[in-house]
Amino acid sequence: MLNQSNLDAVFHALTDPGRRRMLEQLSRGPATVSELAAPLPMSLSAVVQHLQVLEASGLVRSEKVGRVRTCRIEAQALSLAEQWINQRRTTWERRLDRLGEYLSRKR
Amino acid sequence: MLNQSNLDAVFHALTDPGRRRMLEQLSRGPATVSELAAPLPMSLSAVVQHLQVLEASGLVRSEKVGRVRTCRIEAQALSLAEQWINQRRTTWERRLDRLGEYLSRKR
């Protein structure tokens, strides 16, 4: 069962192109906050705020060792959103298939 | 090539549980605005506002014949969002697979 409030937070996290770029980088492997910030045209404090949104959604978790915070992606939260969309799309496509079969029988 | 501003709008449209319920209903087939509103605990004007967000995102299109507006889902916009998530998840999972192979060779 997909949790609705999780989905709210996951889709909200995905609305921002900066946060999506952070997730793209993290999909290639864990990164420190500085590594995440380096390619982005925004301040370190903006990156930290975006990270808080990503962590609240469950898409990212981070761990601080000494003075370095390392972030990694949580594939399960990505799957949750992917499944929701996939279920809607396949329901719609099955409906179109049935409609196509019905119409071809009517010919 | 996935259009970033389309993705912003699609993910924004998906953040709201009411809009997701409307998409669930539309995945089972086209519906009029009244049919979409019937199961939802909100006013007709709220439903119309949510529909505007869904249409702006490209997830839904509607057509008015006489006094009745009929809405249908646009599977292509759903695919856009699904592909974006799927690419991130598979990049991450391939990385985990490579890491697993590397670790098993080291044993």
PDB file of C-alpha atoms in Angstrom:
ATOM      1  CA  MET A   1       0.000   0.000   0.000  1.00  0.00           C
ATOM      2  CA  LEU A   2       1.476   3.321  -1.049  1.00  0.00           C
ATOM      3  CA  ASN A   3       1.465   5.915   1.696  1.00  0.00           C
ATOM      4  CA  GLN A   4      -0.237   9.103   0.426  1.00  0.00           C
ATOM      5  CA  SER A   5       1.728  11.575   2.582  1.00  0.00           C
ATOM      6  CA  ASN A   6       5.011   9.946   1.491  1.00  0.00           C
ATOM      7  CA  LEU A   7       3.941  10.393  -2.126  1.00  0.00           C
ATOM      8  CA  ASP A   8       3.090  14.069  -1.465  1.00  0.00           C
ATOM      9  CA  ALA A   9       6.595  14.628  -0.091  1.00  0.00           C
ATOM     10  CA  VAL A  10       8.368  12.596  -2.792  1.00  0.00           C
ATOM     11  CA  PHE A  11       6.615  14.366  -5.682  1.00  0.00           C
ATOM     12  CA  HIS A  12       7.158  17.733  -3.967  1.00  0.00           C
ATOM     13  CA  ALA A  13      10.891  16.972  -3.682  1.00  0.00           C
ATOM     14  CA  LEU A  14      10.967  16.132  -7.410  1.00  0.00           C
ATOM     15  CA  THR A  15       9.361  19.437  -8.525  1.00  0.00           C
ATOM     16  CA  ASP A  16      12.599  21.423  -8.290  1.00  0.00           C
ATOM     17  CA  PRO A  17      15.212  21.144 -11.093  1.00  0.00           C
ATOM     18  CA  GLY A  18      18.075  21.788  -8.615  1.00  0.00           C
ATOM     19  CA  ARG A  19      16.903  18.920  -6.410  1.00  0.00           C
ATOM     20  CA  ARG A  20      16.546  16.685  -9.485  1.00  0.00           C
ATOM     21  CA  ARG A  21      20.147  17.484 -10.452  1.00  0.00           C
ATOM     22  CA  MET A  22      21.260  16.538  -6.925  1.00  0.00           C
ATOM     23  CA  LEU A  23      19.425  13.212  -7.285  1.00  0.00           C
ATOM     24  CA  GLU A  24      21.037  12.655 -10.707  1.00  0.00           C
ATOM     25  CA  GLN A  25      24.453  13.102  -9.132  1.00  0.00           C
ATOM     26  CA  LEU A  26      23.566  10.856  -6.175  1.00  0.00           C
ATOM     27  CA  SER A  27      22.282   8.116  -8.492  1.00  0.00           C
ATOM     28  CA  ARG A  28      25.902   7.781  -9.688  1.00  0.00           C
ATOM     29  CA  GLY A  29      27.131   7.317  -6.100  1.00  0.00           C
ATOM     30  CA  PRO A  30      27.208   8.847  -2.613  1.00  0.00           C
ATOM     31  CA  ALA A  31      28.507  12.439  -2.395  1.00  0.00           C
ATOM     32  CA  THR A  32      29.441  14.945   0.279  1.00  0.00           C
ATOM     33  CA  VAL A  33      27.475  18.189   0.582  1.00  0.00           C
ATOM     34  CA  SER A  34      30.398  20.114  -1.008  1.00  0.00           C
ATOM     35  CA  GLU A  35      30.532  17.662  -3.916  1.00  0.00           C
ATOM     36  CA  LEU A  36      26.791  18.106  -4.430  1.00  0.00           C
ATOM     37  CA  ALA A  37      27.105  21.894  -4.311  1.00  0.00           C
ATOM     38  CA  ALA A  38      30.126  22.166  -6.686  1.00  0.00           C
ATOM     39  CA  PRO A  39      28.295  21.840 -10.045  1.00  0.00           C
ATOM     40  CA  LEU A  40      25.209  23.792  -8.954  1.00  0.00           C
ATOM     41  CA  PRO A  41      24.698  27.534  -9.551  1.00  0.00           C
ATOM     42  CA  MET A  42      23.504  28.158  -5.977  1.00  0.00           C
ATOM     43  CA  SER A  43      24.866  28.935  -2.513  1.00  0.00           C
ATOM     44  CA  LEU A  44      25.886  26.194  -0.088  1.00  0.00           C
ATOM     45  CA  SER A  45      23.015  27.219   2.211  1.00  0.00           C
ATOM     46  CA  ALA A  46      20.523  26.785  -0.656  1.00  0.00           C
ATOM     47  CA  VAL A  47      21.962  23.304  -1.286  1.00  0.00           C
ATOM     48  CA  VAL A  48      21.548  22.470   2.409  1.00  0.00           C
ATOM     49  CA  GLN A  49      17.904  23.608   2.297  1.00  0.00           C
ATOM     50  CA  HIS A  50      17.236  21.465  -0.783  1.00  0.00           C
ATOM     51  CA  LEU A  51      18.894  18.527   0.964  1.00  0.00           C
ATOM     52  CA  GLN A  52      16.522  18.955   3.911  1.00  0.00           C
ATOM     53  CA  VAL A  53      13.557  18.658   1.513  1.00  0.00           C
ATOM     54  CA  LEU A  54      15.111  15.570  -0.093  1.00  0.00           C
ATOM     55  CA  GLU A  55      15.743  13.970   3.313  1.00  0.00           C
ATOM     56  CA  ALA A  56      12.224  14.786   4.562  1.00  0.00           C
ATOM     57  CA  SER A  57      10.811  13.012   1.490  1.00  0.00           C
ATOM     58  CA  GLY A  58      12.880   9.891   2.173  1.00  0.00           C
ATOM     59  CA  LEU A  59      14.624  10.159  -1.231  1.00  0.00           C
ATOM     60  CA  VAL A  60      18.001  10.861   0.375  1.00  0.00           C
ATOM     61  CA  ARG A  61      19.642  10.043   3.666  1.00  0.00           C
ATOM     62  CA  SER A  62      22.856  11.498   5.010  1.00  0.00           C
ATOM     63  CA  GLU A  63      25.410  10.671   7.671  1.00  0.00           C
ATOM     64  CA  LYS A  64      27.940  12.986   9.299  1.00  0.00           C
ATOM     65  CA  VAL A  65      31.389  11.628  10.121  1.00  0.00           C
ATOM     66  CA  GLY A  66      33.623  14.242  11.727  1.00  0.00           C
ATOM     67  CA  ARG A  67      32.907  17.433   9.797  1.00  0.00           C
ATOM     68  CA  VAL A  68      31.864  15.744   6.552  1.00  0.00           C
ATOM     69  CA  ARG A  69      28.226  14.919   5.722  1.00  0.00           C
ATOM     70  CA  THR A  70      27.828  12.218   3.076  1.00  0.00           C
ATOM     71  CA  CYS A  71      24.534  11.802   1.207  1.00  0.00           C
ATOM     72  CA  ARG A  72      23.141   8.772  -0.563  1.00  0.00           C
ATOM     73  CA  ILE A  73      19.996   8.064  -2.540  1.00  0.00           C
ATOM     74  CA  GLU A  74      17.196   5.854  -1.168  1.00  0.00           C
ATOM     75  CA  ALA A  75      15.983   3.791  -4.091  1.00  0.00           C
ATOM     76  CA  GLN A  76      12.868   2.626  -2.219  1.00  0.00           C
ATOM     77  CA  ALA A  77      11.325   6.119  -2.165  1.00  0.00           C
ATOM     78  CA  LEU A  78      12.075   6.499  -5.895  1.00  0.00           C
ATOM     79  CA  SER A  79      10.338   3.153  -6.496  1.00  0.00           C
ATOM     80  CA  LEU A  80       7.264   4.333  -4.595  1.00  0.00           C
ATOM     81  CA  ALA A  81       6.769   7.258  -6.983  1.00  0.00           C
ATOM     82  CA  GLU A  82       7.663   5.181 -10.039  1.00  0.00           C
ATOM     83  CA  GLN A  83       5.123   2.487  -9.088  1.00  0.00           C
ATOM     84  CA  TRP A  84       2.351   5.008  -8.596  1.00  0.00           C
ATOM     85  CA  ILE A  85       2.877   6.507 -12.064  1.00  0.00           C
ATOM     86  CA  ASN A  86       3.401   3.091 -13.672  1.00  0.00           C
ATOM     87  CA  GLN A  87       0.107   1.751 -12.265  1.00  0.00           C
ATOM     88  CA  ARG A  88      -1.853   4.710 -13.700  1.00  0.00           C
ATOM     89  CA  ARG A  89      -0.156   4.436 -17.090  1.00  0.00           C
ATOM     90  CA  THR A  90      -0.646   0.670 -17.404  1.00  0.00           C
ATOM     91  CA  THR A  91      -4.320   0.894 -16.328  1.00  0.00           C
ATOM     92  CA  TRP A  92      -4.849   3.481 -19.076  1.00  0.00           C
ATOM     93  CA  GLU A  93      -2.939   1.477 -21.701  1.00  0.00           C
ATOM     94  CA  ARG A  94      -4.818  -1.756 -20.876  1.00  0.00           C
ATOM     95  CA  ARG A  95      -8.036   0.194 -21.353  1.00  0.00           C
ATOM     96  CA  LEU A  96      -6.842   1.389 -24.782  1.00  0.00           C
ATOM     97  CA  ASP A  97      -5.885  -2.205 -25.701  1.00  0.00           C
ATOM     98  CA  ARG A  98      -9.352  -3.485 -24.759  1.00  0.00           C
ATOM     99  CA  LEU A  99     -10.935  -0.654 -26.766  1.00  0.00           C
ATOM    100  CA  GLY A 100      -8.738  -1.559 -29.760  1.00  0.00           C
ATOM    101  CA  GLU A 101      -9.775  -5.240 -29.534  1.00  0.00           C
ATOM    102  CA  TYR A 102     -13.453  -4.287 -29.292  1.00  0.00           C
ATOM    103  CA  LEU A 103     -13.197  -2.009 -32.328  1.00  0.00           C
ATOM    104  CA  SER A 104     -11.347  -4.622 -34.408  1.00  0.00           C
ATOM    105  CA  ARG A 105     -14.055  -7.233 -33.580  1.00  0.00           C
ATOM    106  CA  LYS A 106     -16.741  -4.763 -34.742  1.00  0.00           C
ATOM    107  CA  ARG A 107     -15.162  -4.398 -38.228  1.00  0.00           C
TER     108      ARG A 107
ATOM    109  CA  MET B   1      15.368  14.740 -24.261  1.00  0.00           C
ATOM    110  CA  LEU B   2      13.233  15.392 -21.221  1.00  0.00           C
ATOM    111  CA  ASN B   3      12.079  18.981 -20.910  1.00  0.00           C
ATOM    112  CA  GLN B   4      12.920  20.322 -17.439  1.00  0.00           C
ATOM    113  CA  SER B   5      10.022  22.788 -17.184  1.00  0.00           C
ATOM    114  CA  ASN B   6       7.566  20.056 -18.236  1.00  0.00           C
ATOM    115  CA  LEU B   7       8.971  17.864 -15.471  1.00  0.00           C
ATOM    116  CA  ASP B   8       8.572  20.711 -12.941  1.00  0.00           C
ATOM    117  CA  ALA B   9       4.899  21.021 -13.910  1.00  0.00           C
ATOM    118  CA  VAL B  10       4.242  17.255 -14.020  1.00  0.00           C
ATOM    119  CA  PHE B  11       5.772  16.583 -10.593  1.00  0.00           C
ATOM    120  CA  HIS B  12       3.994  19.653  -9.187  1.00  0.00           C
ATOM    121  CA  ALA B  13       0.679  18.314 -10.501  1.00  0.00           C
ATOM    122  CA  LEU B  14       1.392  14.961  -8.795  1.00  0.00           C
ATOM    123  CA  THR B  15       2.080  16.484  -5.327  1.00  0.00           C
ATOM    124  CA  ASP B  16      -1.598  16.815  -4.454  1.00  0.00           C
ATOM    125  CA  PRO B  17      -3.573  13.730  -3.292  1.00  0.00           C
ATOM    126  CA  GLY B  18      -6.819  15.140  -4.784  1.00  0.00           C
ATOM    127  CA  ARG B  19      -5.175  15.539  -8.183  1.00  0.00           C
ATOM    128  CA  ARG B  20      -3.724  12.027  -7.908  1.00  0.00           C
ATOM    129  CA  ARG B  21      -7.222  10.654  -7.231  1.00  0.00           C
ATOM    130  CA  MET B  22      -8.489  12.472 -10.318  1.00  0.00           C
ATOM    131  CA  LEU B  23      -5.700  10.850 -12.357  1.00  0.00           C
ATOM    132  CA  GLU B  24      -6.562   7.437 -10.865  1.00  0.00           C
ATOM    133  CA  GLN B  25     -10.146   7.866 -12.030  1.00  0.00           C
ATOM    134  CA  LEU B  26      -9.063   9.115 -15.482  1.00  0.00           C
ATOM    135  CA  SER B  27      -6.684   6.153 -15.922  1.00  0.00           C
ATOM    136  CA  ARG B  28      -9.833   3.964 -15.952  1.00  0.00           C
ATOM    137  CA  GLY B  29     -11.353   6.062 -18.763  1.00  0.00           C
ATOM    138  CA  PRO B  30     -12.414   9.593 -19.776  1.00  0.00           C
ATOM    139  CA  ALA B  31     -14.745  11.419 -17.370  1.00  0.00           C
ATOM    140  CA  THR B  32     -16.770  14.617 -17.273  1.00  0.00           C
ATOM    141  CA  VAL B  33     -15.939  17.280 -14.695  1.00  0.00           C
ATOM    142  CA  SER B  34     -19.034  16.292 -12.645  1.00  0.00           C
ATOM    143  CA  GLU B  35     -18.011  12.619 -12.715  1.00  0.00           C
ATOM    144  CA  LEU B  36     -14.533  13.599 -11.503  1.00  0.00           C
ATOM    145  CA  ALA B  37     -15.997  15.767  -8.733  1.00  0.00           C
ATOM    146  CA  ALA B  38     -18.582  13.211  -7.485  1.00  0.00           C
ATOM    147  CA  PRO B  39     -16.280  10.994  -5.347  1.00  0.00           C
ATOM    148  CA  LEU B  40     -14.102  13.866  -4.079  1.00  0.00           C
ATOM    149  CA  PRO B  41     -14.656  15.707  -0.766  1.00  0.00           C
ATOM    150  CA  MET B  42     -14.248  19.141  -2.370  1.00  0.00           C
ATOM    151  CA  SER B  43     -16.275  21.821  -4.134  1.00  0.00           C
ATOM    152  CA  LEU B  44     -16.761  21.810  -7.895  1.00  0.00           C
ATOM    153  CA  SER B  45     -14.692  25.021  -8.138  1.00  0.00           C
ATOM    154  CA  ALA B  46     -11.799  23.325  -6.304  1.00  0.00           C
ATOM    155  CA  VAL B  47     -12.022  20.430  -8.777  1.00  0.00           C
ATOM    156  CA  VAL B  48     -11.913  22.904 -11.680  1.00  0.00           C
ATOM    157  CA  GLN B  49      -8.796  24.564 -10.208  1.00  0.00           C
ATOM    158  CA  HIS B  50      -7.077  21.181  -9.812  1.00  0.00           C
ATOM    159  CA  LEU B  51      -8.017  20.347 -13.408  1.00  0.00           C
ATOM    160  CA  GLN B  52      -6.336  23.556 -14.577  1.00  0.00           C
ATOM    161  CA  VAL B  53      -3.105  22.452 -12.858  1.00  0.00           C
ATOM    162  CA  LEU B  54      -3.404  18.994 -14.441  1.00  0.00           C
ATOM    163  CA  GLU B  55      -4.013  20.494 -17.887  1.00  0.00           C
ATOM    164  CA  ALA B  56      -1.121  22.979 -17.541  1.00  0.00           C
ATOM    165  CA  SER B  57       1.191  20.039 -16.748  1.00  0.00           C
ATOM    166  CA  GLY B  58       0.084  18.169 -19.869  1.00  0.00           C
ATOM    167  CA  LEU B  59      -1.149  15.189 -17.781  1.00  0.00           C
ATOM    168  CA  VAL B  60      -4.789  15.781 -18.747  1.00  0.00           C
ATOM    169  CA  ARG B  61      -6.561  17.336 -21.697  1.00  0.00           C
ATOM    170  CA  SER B  62     -10.224  18.242 -21.899  1.00  0.00           C
ATOM    171  CA  GLU B  63     -12.749  19.035 -24.564  1.00  0.00           C
ATOM    172  CA  LYS B  64     -16.057  20.840 -24.206  1.00  0.00           C
ATOM    173  CA  VAL B  65     -19.023  19.663 -26.260  1.00  0.00           C
ATOM    174  CA  GLY B  66     -22.140  21.720 -25.619  1.00  0.00           C
ATOM    175  CA  ARG B  67     -22.158  22.270 -21.851  1.00  0.00           C
ATOM    176  CA  VAL B  68     -20.210  19.139 -20.947  1.00  0.00           C
ATOM    177  CA  ARG B  69     -16.417  19.128 -20.518  1.00  0.00           C
ATOM    178  CA  THR B  70     -14.829  15.669 -20.860  1.00  0.00           C
ATOM    179  CA  CYS B  71     -11.328  14.999 -19.529  1.00  0.00           C
ATOM    180  CA  ARG B  72      -8.853  12.335 -20.515  1.00  0.00           C
ATOM    181  CA  ILE B  73      -5.379  11.356 -19.348  1.00  0.00           C
ATOM    182  CA  GLU B  74      -2.292  12.003 -21.504  1.00  0.00           C
ATOM    183  CA  ALA B  75      -0.086   8.948 -21.068  1.00  0.00           C
ATOM    184  CA  GLN B  76       2.924  10.661 -22.673  1.00  0.00           C
ATOM    185  CA  ALA B  77       3.315  13.158 -19.808  1.00  0.00           C
ATOM    186  CA  LEU B  78       3.037  10.300 -17.290  1.00  0.00           C
ATOM    187  CA  SER B  79       5.772   8.454 -19.214  1.00  0.00           C
ATOM    188  CA  LEU B  80       8.032  11.518 -19.057  1.00  0.00           C
ATOM    189  CA  ALA B  81       7.973  11.510 -15.252  1.00  0.00           C
ATOM    190  CA  GLU B  82       8.189   7.715 -15.049  1.00  0.00           C
ATOM    191  CA  GLN B  83      11.261   7.673 -17.335  1.00  0.00           C
ATOM    192  CA  TRP B  84      13.052  10.321 -15.305  1.00  0.00           C
ATOM    193  CA  ILE B  85      12.597   8.354 -12.063  1.00  0.00           C
ATOM    194  CA  ASN B  86      13.377   5.031 -13.733  1.00  0.00           C
ATOM    195  CA  GLN B  87      16.676   6.329 -15.147  1.00  0.00           C
ATOM    196  CA  ARG B  88      17.836   7.513 -11.715  1.00  0.00           C
ATOM    197  CA  ARG B  89      16.803   4.259 -10.035  1.00  0.00           C
ATOM    198  CA  THR B  90      18.466   2.007 -12.646  1.00  0.00           C
ATOM    199  CA  THR B  91      21.705   4.072 -12.603  1.00  0.00           C
ATOM    200  CA  TRP B  92      21.811   3.606  -8.832  1.00  0.00           C
ATOM    201  CA  GLU B  93      20.992  -0.106  -8.984  1.00  0.00           C
ATOM    202  CA  ARG B  94      23.619  -0.769 -11.689  1.00  0.00           C
ATOM    203  CA  ARG B  95      26.143   0.961  -9.441  1.00  0.00           C
ATOM    204  CA  LEU B  96      25.158  -1.326  -6.536  1.00  0.00           C
ATOM    205  CA  ASP B  97      25.483  -4.368  -8.840  1.00  0.00           C
ATOM    206  CA  ARG B  98      29.006  -3.331  -9.908  1.00  0.00           C
ATOM    207  CA  LEU B  99      29.934  -2.762  -6.274  1.00  0.00           C
ATOM    208  CA  GLY B 100      28.612  -6.227  -5.375  1.00  0.00           C
ATOM    209  CA  GLU B 101      30.655  -7.847  -8.178  1.00  0.00           C
ATOM    210  CA  TYR B 102      33.782  -5.986  -7.092  1.00  0.00           C
ATOM    211  CA  LEU B 103      33.317  -7.078  -3.470  1.00  0.00           C
ATOM    212  CA  SER B 104      32.702 -10.727  -4.424  1.00  0.00           C
ATOM    213  CA  ARG B 105      35.902 -10.757  -6.543  1.00  0.00           C
ATOM    214  CA  LYS B 106      37.865  -9.433  -3.548  1.00  0.00           C
ATOM    215  CA  ARG B 107      36.793 -12.360  -1.348  1.00  0.00           C
TER     216      ARG B 107
END
